[in-house]
């Protein structure tokens, strides 16, 4: 069983202290002053609140720096993501896309770049607010993220939909994970079984599951086809004959 670390909230300057207080209260996270962070938590996950922006940092990583999200940069430097776009290029953009494991919406962004409208759901409230702020700041309007457990939206998903899932299968391997994903893997717990089974039972005629080559987790149904990359693969459950 992996151990989960809840991130602390802190602030970059006195001017952003109030904002940090509000954020920590709203999401039930501990607030620590920068001095307390330096003294007592210099190996922890921190959400830094600034006046204009919010940053994340894993202080346990030597020489780590606070990072934010940059959607367009993500696209050009990550070859595996092109595999995701190759996968979604097989589908019609008139399908509604449901990203039921939204996280930072980096995958949603790549899907939306192909012309799809994406409804994204994230169960963790601090993460949903963080991602929503970044989407707004970077003027990305074709992804709508909501703070909801995806299990509660299965009933509203129509046939002509694609469900996208990128669950955490419990593997935390620094060699494979980018800093963004590493932060999520350390701070969040997942129950991939439930969301995968509920998706397979939903009306959606396409379900795409992202798998990592080190995942041991087995899904009981076999996919219709799979796109394999060096590090990740996409398993596709294609039920379009039911349309
Ligand atoms: C590996 S991350 C996804 C990263 C995402 N693909 C991206 O590009 O940023 C998995 C995310 O799914 C969320 N999640 C897992 N189960 C969920 C559920 N039932 N409802 C909503 N979100 C869920 C987790 O909180 C976590 O943020």
PDB file of C-alpha atoms and ligand atoms in Angstrom:
ATOM      1  CA  UNK A   1       0.000   0.000   0.000  1.00  0.00           C
ATOM      2  CA  UNK A   2       1.600   3.292  -1.008  1.00  0.00           C
ATOM      3  CA  UNK A   3       1.711   6.099   1.555  1.00  0.00           C
ATOM      4  CA  UNK A   4      -0.038   9.321   0.646  1.00  0.00           C
ATOM      5  CA  UNK A   5       1.288  12.759   1.577  1.00  0.00           C
ATOM      6  CA  UNK A   6      -1.176  15.586   1.781  1.00  0.00           C
ATOM      7  CA  UNK A   7       0.433  18.777   0.419  1.00  0.00           C
ATOM      8  CA  UNK A   8       0.928  21.807   2.685  1.00  0.00           C
ATOM      9  CA  UNK A   9      -0.155  25.264   1.583  1.00  0.00           C
ATOM     10  CA  UNK A  10       2.223  28.213   1.929  1.00  0.00           C
ATOM     11  CA  UNK A  11       2.693  31.660   0.381  1.00  0.00           C
ATOM     12  CA  UNK A  12       5.364  33.382  -1.647  1.00  0.00           C
ATOM     13  CA  UNK A  13       5.063  36.761   0.066  1.00  0.00           C
ATOM     14  CA  UNK A  14       3.097  38.423   2.905  1.00  0.00           C
ATOM     15  CA  UNK A  15       0.811  39.909   0.249  1.00  0.00           C
ATOM     16  CA  UNK A  16      -0.441  36.459  -0.740  1.00  0.00           C
ATOM     17  CA  UNK A  17      -0.885  35.147   2.842  1.00  0.00           C
ATOM     18  CA  UNK A  18      -4.618  35.888   2.937  1.00  0.00           C
ATOM     19  CA  UNK A  19      -5.147  34.126  -0.386  1.00  0.00           C
ATOM     20  CA  UNK A  20      -3.211  31.109   0.919  1.00  0.00           C
ATOM     21  CA  UNK A  21      -5.338  31.051   4.091  1.00  0.00           C
ATOM     22  CA  UNK A  22      -8.528  31.016   2.036  1.00  0.00           C
ATOM     23  CA  UNK A  23      -7.185  28.270  -0.250  1.00  0.00           C
ATOM     24  CA  UNK A  24      -6.086  26.054   2.641  1.00  0.00           C
ATOM     25  CA  UNK A  25      -9.405  26.451   4.489  1.00  0.00           C
ATOM     26  CA  UNK A  26     -11.461  25.802   1.378  1.00  0.00           C
ATOM     27  CA  UNK A  27      -9.633  22.547   0.612  1.00  0.00           C
ATOM     28  CA  UNK A  28      -8.992  21.339   4.165  1.00  0.00           C
ATOM     29  CA  UNK A  29      -5.187  21.529   3.828  1.00  0.00           C
ATOM     30  CA  UNK A  30      -2.672  22.734   6.451  1.00  0.00           C
ATOM     31  CA  UNK A  31      -1.307  26.250   6.062  1.00  0.00           C
ATOM     32  CA  UNK A  32       2.346  26.801   6.998  1.00  0.00           C
ATOM     33  CA  UNK A  33       4.386  30.003   6.810  1.00  0.00           C
ATOM     34  CA  UNK A  34       7.458  29.893   4.508  1.00  0.00           C
ATOM     35  CA  UNK A  35       9.590  29.889   7.677  1.00  0.00           C
ATOM     36  CA  UNK A  36       7.753  26.837   9.065  1.00  0.00           C
ATOM     37  CA  UNK A  37       8.161  25.113   5.704  1.00  0.00           C
ATOM     38  CA  UNK A  38      11.928  25.741   5.747  1.00  0.00           C
ATOM     39  CA  UNK A  39      12.262  24.632   9.383  1.00  0.00           C
ATOM     40  CA  UNK A  40       9.923  21.667   9.710  1.00  0.00           C
ATOM     41  CA  UNK A  41       8.759  20.549   6.264  1.00  0.00           C
ATOM     42  CA  UNK A  42      11.750  20.828   3.988  1.00  0.00           C
ATOM     43  CA  UNK A  43      11.048  17.383   2.470  1.00  0.00           C
ATOM     44  CA  UNK A  44       7.333  17.810   1.792  1.00  0.00           C
ATOM     45  CA  UNK A  45       4.911  18.599  -1.028  1.00  0.00           C
ATOM     46  CA  UNK A  46       4.028  22.306  -1.049  1.00  0.00           C
ATOM     47  CA  UNK A  47       1.379  24.351  -2.850  1.00  0.00           C
ATOM     48  CA  UNK A  48       2.848  27.868  -3.063  1.00  0.00           C
ATOM     49  CA  UNK A  49       0.281  30.628  -3.404  1.00  0.00           C
ATOM     50  CA  UNK A  50       1.484  33.788  -5.101  1.00  0.00           C
ATOM     51  CA  UNK A  51      -0.435  36.950  -5.892  1.00  0.00           C
ATOM     52  CA  UNK A  52      -0.772  36.081  -9.568  1.00  0.00           C
ATOM     53  CA  UNK A  53      -0.051  32.368  -9.783  1.00  0.00           C
ATOM     54  CA  UNK A  54       0.051  29.094  -7.829  1.00  0.00           C
ATOM     55  CA  UNK A  55       3.018  26.727  -7.931  1.00  0.00           C
ATOM     56  CA  UNK A  56       3.734  23.178  -6.761  1.00  0.00           C
ATOM     57  CA  UNK A  57       6.983  21.848  -5.364  1.00  0.00           C
ATOM     58  CA  UNK A  58       8.234  18.534  -4.025  1.00  0.00           C
ATOM     59  CA  UNK A  59      10.915  19.592  -1.551  1.00  0.00           C
ATOM     60  CA  UNK A  60      12.135  16.013  -1.135  1.00  0.00           C
ATOM     61  CA  UNK A  61      13.659  16.266  -4.616  1.00  0.00           C
ATOM     62  CA  UNK A  62      17.121  17.795  -4.501  1.00  0.00           C
ATOM     63  CA  UNK A  63      17.306  21.223  -6.185  1.00  0.00           C
ATOM     64  CA  UNK A  64      13.612  21.109  -7.033  1.00  0.00           C
ATOM     65  CA  UNK A  65      11.966  24.334  -8.168  1.00  0.00           C
ATOM     66  CA  UNK A  66       8.331  25.414  -7.830  1.00  0.00           C
ATOM     67  CA  UNK A  67       6.514  24.595 -11.060  1.00  0.00           C
ATOM     68  CA  UNK A  68       3.295  25.687 -12.679  1.00  0.00           C
ATOM     69  CA  UNK A  69       1.521  24.279 -15.764  1.00  0.00           C
ATOM     70  CA  UNK A  70       2.272  25.272 -19.302  1.00  0.00           C
ATOM     71  CA  UNK A  71      -0.067  23.451 -21.656  1.00  0.00           C
ATOM     72  CA  UNK A  72       1.512  24.417 -24.955  1.00  0.00           C
ATOM     73  CA  UNK A  73       5.013  23.513 -23.759  1.00  0.00           C
ATOM     74  CA  UNK A  74       3.740  20.118 -22.694  1.00  0.00           C
ATOM     75  CA  UNK A  75       2.663  19.346 -26.238  1.00  0.00           C
ATOM     76  CA  UNK A  76       5.971  19.937 -27.963  1.00  0.00           C
ATOM     77  CA  UNK A  77       8.257  18.095 -25.604  1.00  0.00           C
ATOM     78  CA  UNK A  78       6.400  14.864 -24.892  1.00  0.00           C
ATOM     79  CA  UNK A  79       6.514  12.245 -27.615  1.00  0.00           C
ATOM     80  CA  UNK A  80       4.256   9.775 -25.812  1.00  0.00           C
ATOM     81  CA  UNK A  81       1.460  12.295 -25.950  1.00  0.00           C
ATOM     82  CA  UNK A  82       1.581  12.176 -29.719  1.00  0.00           C
ATOM     83  CA  UNK A  83       0.466   8.576 -29.337  1.00  0.00           C
ATOM     84  CA  UNK A  84      -2.615   9.841 -27.475  1.00  0.00           C
ATOM     85  CA  UNK A  85      -3.354  12.225 -30.335  1.00  0.00           C
ATOM     86  CA  UNK A  86      -2.827   9.415 -32.861  1.00  0.00           C
ATOM     87  CA  UNK A  87      -5.329   7.359 -30.894  1.00  0.00           C
ATOM     88  CA  UNK A  88      -7.976  10.116 -30.778  1.00  0.00           C
ATOM     89  CA  UNK A  89      -7.416  10.967 -34.450  1.00  0.00           C
ATOM     90  CA  UNK A  90      -9.255   7.702 -35.191  1.00  0.00           C
ATOM     91  CA  UNK A  91     -12.465   9.135 -33.733  1.00  0.00           C
ATOM     92  CA  UNK A  92     -14.987  11.685 -34.957  1.00  0.00           C
ATOM     93  CA  UNK A  93     -14.715  15.092 -33.267  1.00  0.00           C
ATOM     94  CA  UNK A  94     -18.518  15.240 -32.956  1.00  0.00           C
ATOM     95  CA  UNK A  95     -18.210  12.700 -30.092  1.00  0.00           C
ATOM     96  CA  UNK A  96     -18.313  14.181 -26.571  1.00  0.00           C
ATOM     97  CA  UNK A  97     -15.146  13.449 -24.627  1.00  0.00           C
ATOM     98  CA  UNK A  98     -15.305  12.752 -20.886  1.00  0.00           C
ATOM     99  CA  UNK A  99     -11.938  12.833 -19.148  1.00  0.00           C
ATOM    100  CA  UNK A 100     -12.876  11.053 -15.919  1.00  0.00           C
ATOM    101  CA  UNK A 101      -9.404  11.303 -14.335  1.00  0.00           C
ATOM    102  CA  UNK A 102      -8.659  14.941 -15.128  1.00  0.00           C
ATOM    103  CA  UNK A 103      -5.636  15.709 -12.882  1.00  0.00           C
ATOM    104  CA  UNK A 104      -3.793  18.613 -14.537  1.00  0.00           C
ATOM    105  CA  UNK A 105      -5.783  18.196 -17.802  1.00  0.00           C
ATOM    106  CA  UNK A 106      -2.550  17.799 -19.748  1.00  0.00           C
ATOM    107  CA  UNK A 107      -4.036  14.858 -21.643  1.00  0.00           C
ATOM    108  CA  UNK A 108      -7.371  16.676 -22.015  1.00  0.00           C
ATOM    109  CA  UNK A 109      -5.435  19.533 -23.597  1.00  0.00           C
ATOM    110  CA  UNK A 110      -3.875  17.258 -26.222  1.00  0.00           C
ATOM    111  CA  UNK A 111      -7.279  15.764 -27.007  1.00  0.00           C
ATOM    112  CA  UNK A 112      -8.903  19.199 -27.229  1.00  0.00           C
ATOM    113  CA  UNK A 113      -6.191  20.360 -29.650  1.00  0.00           C
ATOM    114  CA  UNK A 114      -7.603  17.850 -32.151  1.00  0.00           C
ATOM    115  CA  UNK A 115     -10.951  19.690 -32.104  1.00  0.00           C
ATOM    116  CA  UNK A 116     -12.808  17.761 -29.390  1.00  0.00           C
ATOM    117  CA  UNK A 117     -14.756  19.466 -26.614  1.00  0.00           C
ATOM    118  CA  UNK A 118     -13.745  17.898 -23.296  1.00  0.00           C
ATOM    119  CA  UNK A 119     -15.685  17.604 -20.061  1.00  0.00           C
ATOM    120  CA  UNK A 120     -13.148  16.832 -17.344  1.00  0.00           C
ATOM    121  CA  UNK A 121     -13.838  15.628 -13.793  1.00  0.00           C
ATOM    122  CA  UNK A 122     -11.415  15.695 -10.875  1.00  0.00           C
ATOM    123  CA  UNK A 123     -12.343  14.435  -7.410  1.00  0.00           C
ATOM    124  CA  UNK A 124      -9.603  16.318  -5.530  1.00  0.00           C
ATOM    125  CA  UNK A 125     -10.848  19.852  -4.867  1.00  0.00           C
ATOM    126  CA  UNK A 126      -7.466  21.653  -4.537  1.00  0.00           C
ATOM    127  CA  UNK A 127      -6.265  20.052  -7.764  1.00  0.00           C
ATOM    128  CA  UNK A 128      -9.451  20.967  -9.605  1.00  0.00           C
ATOM    129  CA  UNK A 129      -9.096  24.611  -8.551  1.00  0.00           C
ATOM    130  CA  UNK A 130      -5.397  24.648  -9.475  1.00  0.00           C
ATOM    131  CA  UNK A 131      -6.056  23.209 -12.952  1.00  0.00           C
ATOM    132  CA  UNK A 132      -9.130  25.374 -13.554  1.00  0.00           C
ATOM    133  CA  UNK A 133      -7.087  28.513 -12.806  1.00  0.00           C
ATOM    134  CA  UNK A 134      -4.371  27.462 -15.271  1.00  0.00           C
ATOM    135  CA  UNK A 135      -6.880  26.658 -18.039  1.00  0.00           C
ATOM    136  CA  UNK A 136      -8.473  30.071 -17.550  1.00  0.00           C
ATOM    137  CA  UNK A 137      -5.133  31.942 -17.447  1.00  0.00           C
ATOM    138  CA  UNK A 138      -3.960  30.207 -20.632  1.00  0.00           C
ATOM    139  CA  UNK A 139      -7.305  30.895 -22.343  1.00  0.00           C
ATOM    140  CA  UNK A 140      -8.169  27.257 -22.975  1.00  0.00           C
ATOM    141  CA  UNK A 141     -11.926  27.293 -23.326  1.00  0.00           C
ATOM    142  CA  UNK A 142     -12.789  23.918 -24.865  1.00  0.00           C
ATOM    143  CA  UNK A 143     -12.051  21.997 -21.641  1.00  0.00           C
ATOM    144  CA  UNK A 144     -14.549  22.372 -18.798  1.00  0.00           C
ATOM    145  CA  UNK A 145     -13.286  20.931 -15.519  1.00  0.00           C
ATOM    146  CA  UNK A 146     -15.545  20.169 -12.549  1.00  0.00           C
ATOM    147  CA  UNK A 147     -14.778  19.024  -9.029  1.00  0.00           C
ATOM    148  CA  UNK A 148     -16.776  15.804  -8.946  1.00  0.00           C
ATOM    149  CA  UNK A 149     -16.277  12.115  -8.440  1.00  0.00           C
ATOM    150  CA  UNK A 150     -16.594  10.641 -11.935  1.00  0.00           C
ATOM    151  CA  UNK A 151     -18.594   7.745 -10.571  1.00  0.00           C
ATOM    152  CA  UNK A 152     -21.422  10.259 -10.105  1.00  0.00           C
ATOM    153  CA  UNK A 153     -21.493  11.350 -13.760  1.00  0.00           C
ATOM    154  CA  UNK A 154     -21.675   7.919 -15.441  1.00  0.00           C
ATOM    155  CA  UNK A 155     -25.482   8.139 -15.686  1.00  0.00           C
ATOM    156  CA  UNK A 156     -25.392  11.297 -17.827  1.00  0.00           C
ATOM    157  CA  UNK A 157     -22.961   9.904 -20.433  1.00  0.00           C
ATOM    158  CA  UNK A 158     -24.677   9.264 -23.794  1.00  0.00           C
ATOM    159  CA  UNK A 159     -23.763   6.613 -26.404  1.00  0.00           C
ATOM    160  CA  UNK A 160     -21.924   8.993 -28.710  1.00  0.00           C
ATOM    161  CA  UNK A 161     -19.231   9.641 -26.138  1.00  0.00           C
ATOM    162  CA  UNK A 162     -15.618   8.756 -25.541  1.00  0.00           C
ATOM    163  CA  UNK A 163     -14.504   8.136 -21.965  1.00  0.00           C
ATOM    164  CA  UNK A 164     -10.816   8.762 -21.348  1.00  0.00           C
ATOM    165  CA  UNK A 165      -9.156   7.253 -18.263  1.00  0.00           C
ATOM    166  CA  UNK A 166      -5.654   7.740 -16.929  1.00  0.00           C
ATOM    167  CA  UNK A 167      -5.901   6.143 -13.489  1.00  0.00           C
ATOM    168  CA  UNK A 168      -2.977   5.796 -11.139  1.00  0.00           C
ATOM    169  CA  UNK A 169      -2.220   2.115 -10.839  1.00  0.00           C
ATOM    170  CA  UNK A 170      -0.155   2.534  -7.686  1.00  0.00           C
ATOM    171  CA  UNK A 171       3.252   2.675  -9.340  1.00  0.00           C
ATOM    172  CA  UNK A 172       5.524   5.533  -8.358  1.00  0.00           C
ATOM    173  CA  UNK A 173       8.678   5.347 -10.345  1.00  0.00           C
ATOM    174  CA  UNK A 174      10.622   8.594 -10.586  1.00  0.00           C
ATOM    175  CA  UNK A 175      12.402   7.329 -13.681  1.00  0.00           C
ATOM    176  CA  UNK A 176       9.105   7.198 -15.579  1.00  0.00           C
ATOM    177  CA  UNK A 177       7.088  10.053 -14.117  1.00  0.00           C
ATOM    178  CA  UNK A 178       7.376  13.716 -15.072  1.00  0.00           C
ATOM    179  CA  UNK A 179       7.439  16.137 -12.136  1.00  0.00           C
ATOM    180  CA  UNK A 180       3.725  16.928 -12.551  1.00  0.00           C
ATOM    181  CA  UNK A 181       2.662  13.257 -12.407  1.00  0.00           C
ATOM    182  CA  UNK A 182       5.129  12.494  -9.632  1.00  0.00           C
ATOM    183  CA  UNK A 183       3.446  15.175  -7.489  1.00  0.00           C
ATOM    184  CA  UNK A 184       0.021  13.602  -8.140  1.00  0.00           C
ATOM    185  CA  UNK A 185       1.193  10.065  -7.490  1.00  0.00           C
ATOM    186  CA  UNK A 186       2.664  11.108  -4.145  1.00  0.00           C
ATOM    187  CA  UNK A 187      -0.332  13.121  -2.986  1.00  0.00           C
ATOM    188  CA  UNK A 188      -3.405  11.220  -4.202  1.00  0.00           C
ATOM    189  CA  UNK A 189      -5.043   7.874  -3.799  1.00  0.00           C
ATOM    190  CA  UNK A 190      -6.937   6.172  -6.591  1.00  0.00           C
ATOM    191  CA  UNK A 191      -9.291   3.255  -7.003  1.00  0.00           C
ATOM    192  CA  UNK A 192      -8.779   2.381 -10.687  1.00  0.00           C
ATOM    193  CA  UNK A 193     -11.016  -0.709 -10.476  1.00  0.00           C
ATOM    194  CA  UNK A 194     -14.173   1.239  -9.714  1.00  0.00           C
ATOM    195  CA  UNK A 195     -13.837   3.932 -12.362  1.00  0.00           C
ATOM    196  CA  UNK A 196     -12.802   1.425 -15.074  1.00  0.00           C
ATOM    197  CA  UNK A 197     -15.650  -0.997 -14.309  1.00  0.00           C
ATOM    198  CA  UNK A 198     -18.234   1.793 -14.122  1.00  0.00           C
ATOM    199  CA  UNK A 199     -16.978   3.182 -17.467  1.00  0.00           C
ATOM    200  CA  UNK A 200     -17.250  -0.232 -19.107  1.00  0.00           C
ATOM    201  CA  UNK A 201     -20.822  -0.468 -17.828  1.00  0.00           C
ATOM    202  CA  UNK A 202     -21.723   3.052 -19.059  1.00  0.00           C
ATOM    203  CA  UNK A 203     -23.436   3.804 -22.393  1.00  0.00           C
ATOM    204  CA  UNK A 204     -20.267   5.344 -23.896  1.00  0.00           C
ATOM    205  CA  UNK A 205     -19.366   3.525 -27.092  1.00  0.00           C
ATOM    206  CA  UNK A 206     -15.632   4.271 -26.822  1.00  0.00           C
ATOM    207  CA  UNK A 207     -13.450   3.932 -23.743  1.00  0.00           C
ATOM    208  CA  UNK A 208      -9.735   4.679 -23.867  1.00  0.00           C
ATOM    209  CA  UNK A 209      -7.521   3.602 -20.962  1.00  0.00           C
ATOM    210  CA  UNK A 210      -3.947   4.832 -20.642  1.00  0.00           C
ATOM    211  CA  UNK A 211      -1.589   2.134 -19.370  1.00  0.00           C
ATOM    212  CA  UNK A 212       1.991   2.390 -18.250  1.00  0.00           C
ATOM    213  CA  UNK A 213       4.407  -0.363 -19.134  1.00  0.00           C
ATOM    214  CA  UNK A 214       5.146  -1.020 -15.448  1.00  0.00           C
ATOM    215  CA  UNK A 215       1.430  -1.362 -14.530  1.00  0.00           C
ATOM    216  CA  UNK A 216       0.614  -4.791 -13.149  1.00  0.00           C
ATOM    217  CA  UNK A 217      -3.098  -4.080 -12.808  1.00  0.00           C
ATOM    218  CA  UNK A 218      -5.360  -6.350 -14.910  1.00  0.00           C
ATOM    219  CA  UNK A 219      -8.654  -5.229 -16.470  1.00  0.00           C
ATOM    220  CA  UNK A 220     -11.010  -8.186 -16.747  1.00  0.00           C
ATOM    221  CA  UNK A 221     -12.335  -7.321 -20.259  1.00  0.00           C
ATOM    222  CA  UNK A 222      -9.966  -7.427 -23.226  1.00  0.00           C
ATOM    223  CA  UNK A 223      -9.644  -4.206 -25.247  1.00  0.00           C
ATOM    224  CA  UNK A 224     -10.732  -4.100 -28.888  1.00  0.00           C
ATOM    225  CA  UNK A 225      -7.295  -2.803 -29.843  1.00  0.00           C
ATOM    226  CA  UNK A 226      -4.225  -1.191 -28.323  1.00  0.00           C
ATOM    227  CA  UNK A 227      -1.770   1.486 -29.419  1.00  0.00           C
ATOM    228  CA  UNK A 228       1.631   0.773 -27.936  1.00  0.00           C
ATOM    229  CA  UNK A 229       4.404   3.251 -27.300  1.00  0.00           C
ATOM    230  CA  UNK A 230       7.748   2.824 -25.551  1.00  0.00           C
ATOM    231  CA  UNK A 231       6.442   3.817 -22.107  1.00  0.00           C
ATOM    232  CA  UNK A 232       2.673   4.033 -22.323  1.00  0.00           C
ATOM    233  CA  UNK A 233      -0.058   2.335 -24.290  1.00  0.00           C
ATOM    234  CA  UNK A 234      -3.699   3.164 -24.944  1.00  0.00           C
ATOM    235  CA  UNK A 235      -6.237   0.352 -24.686  1.00  0.00           C
ATOM    236  CA  UNK A 236      -9.403   1.060 -26.623  1.00  0.00           C
ATOM    237  CA  UNK A 237     -12.796  -0.526 -25.944  1.00  0.00           C
ATOM    238  CA  UNK A 238     -14.699   0.128 -29.170  1.00  0.00           C
ATOM    239  CA  UNK A 239     -18.458  -0.485 -29.038  1.00  0.00           C
ATOM    240  CA  UNK A 240     -19.427   1.765 -31.956  1.00  0.00           C
ATOM    241  CA  UNK A 241     -21.415  -1.064 -33.585  1.00  0.00           C
ATOM    242  CA  UNK A 242     -24.089  -0.328 -30.930  1.00  0.00           C
ATOM    243  CA  UNK A 243     -24.657   3.204 -32.300  1.00  0.00           C
TER     244      UNK A 243
HETATM  245  C1  LIG B   1      -2.753   9.998 -13.205  1.00  0.00           C
HETATM  246  S1  LIG B   1      -3.784  11.342 -12.767  1.00  0.00           S
HETATM  247  C2  LIG B   1      -4.366  11.897 -14.332  1.00  0.00           C
HETATM  248  C3  LIG B   1      -3.465  12.863 -14.995  1.00  0.00           C
HETATM  249  C4  LIG B   1      -4.089  13.484 -16.224  1.00  0.00           C
HETATM  250  N1  LIG B   1      -4.273  12.520 -17.276  1.00  0.00           N
HETATM  251  C5  LIG B   1      -3.284  14.672 -16.733  1.00  0.00           C
HETATM  252  O1  LIG B   1      -2.998  14.718 -17.937  1.00  0.00           O
HETATM  253  O2  LIG B   1      -2.953  15.561 -15.957  1.00  0.00           O
HETATM  254  C6  LIG B   1      -5.250  10.590 -12.152  1.00  0.00           C
HETATM  255  C7  LIG B   1      -6.233  11.612 -11.602  1.00  0.00           C
HETATM  256  O3  LIG B   1      -7.530  11.047 -11.569  1.00  0.00           O
HETATM  257  C8  LIG B   1      -8.208  11.505 -10.427  1.00  0.00           C
HETATM  258  N2  LIG B   1      -9.294  10.537 -10.151  1.00  0.00           N
HETATM  259  C9  LIG B   1      -9.167   9.228  -9.856  1.00  0.00           C
HETATM  260  N3  LIG B   1     -10.372   8.647  -9.655  1.00  0.00           N
HETATM  261  C10 LIG B   1     -11.294   9.631  -9.856  1.00  0.00           C
HETATM  262  C11 LIG B   1     -12.717   9.667  -9.798  1.00  0.00           C
HETATM  263  N4  LIG B   1     -13.428   8.579  -9.466  1.00  0.00           N
HETATM  264  N5  LIG B   1     -13.340  10.833 -10.042  1.00  0.00           N
HETATM  265  C12 LIG B   1     -12.619  11.953 -10.366  1.00  0.00           C
HETATM  266  N6  LIG B   1     -11.269  11.980 -10.423  1.00  0.00           N
HETATM  267  C13 LIG B   1     -10.608  10.841 -10.167  1.00  0.00           C
HETATM  268  C14 LIG B   1      -7.109  11.527  -9.374  1.00  0.00           C
HETATM  269  O4  LIG B   1      -7.462  12.369  -8.279  1.00  0.00           O
HETATM  270  C15 LIG B   1      -5.925  12.051 -10.174  1.00  0.00           C
HETATM  271  O5  LIG B   1      -5.847  13.448 -10.130  1.00  0.00           O
END
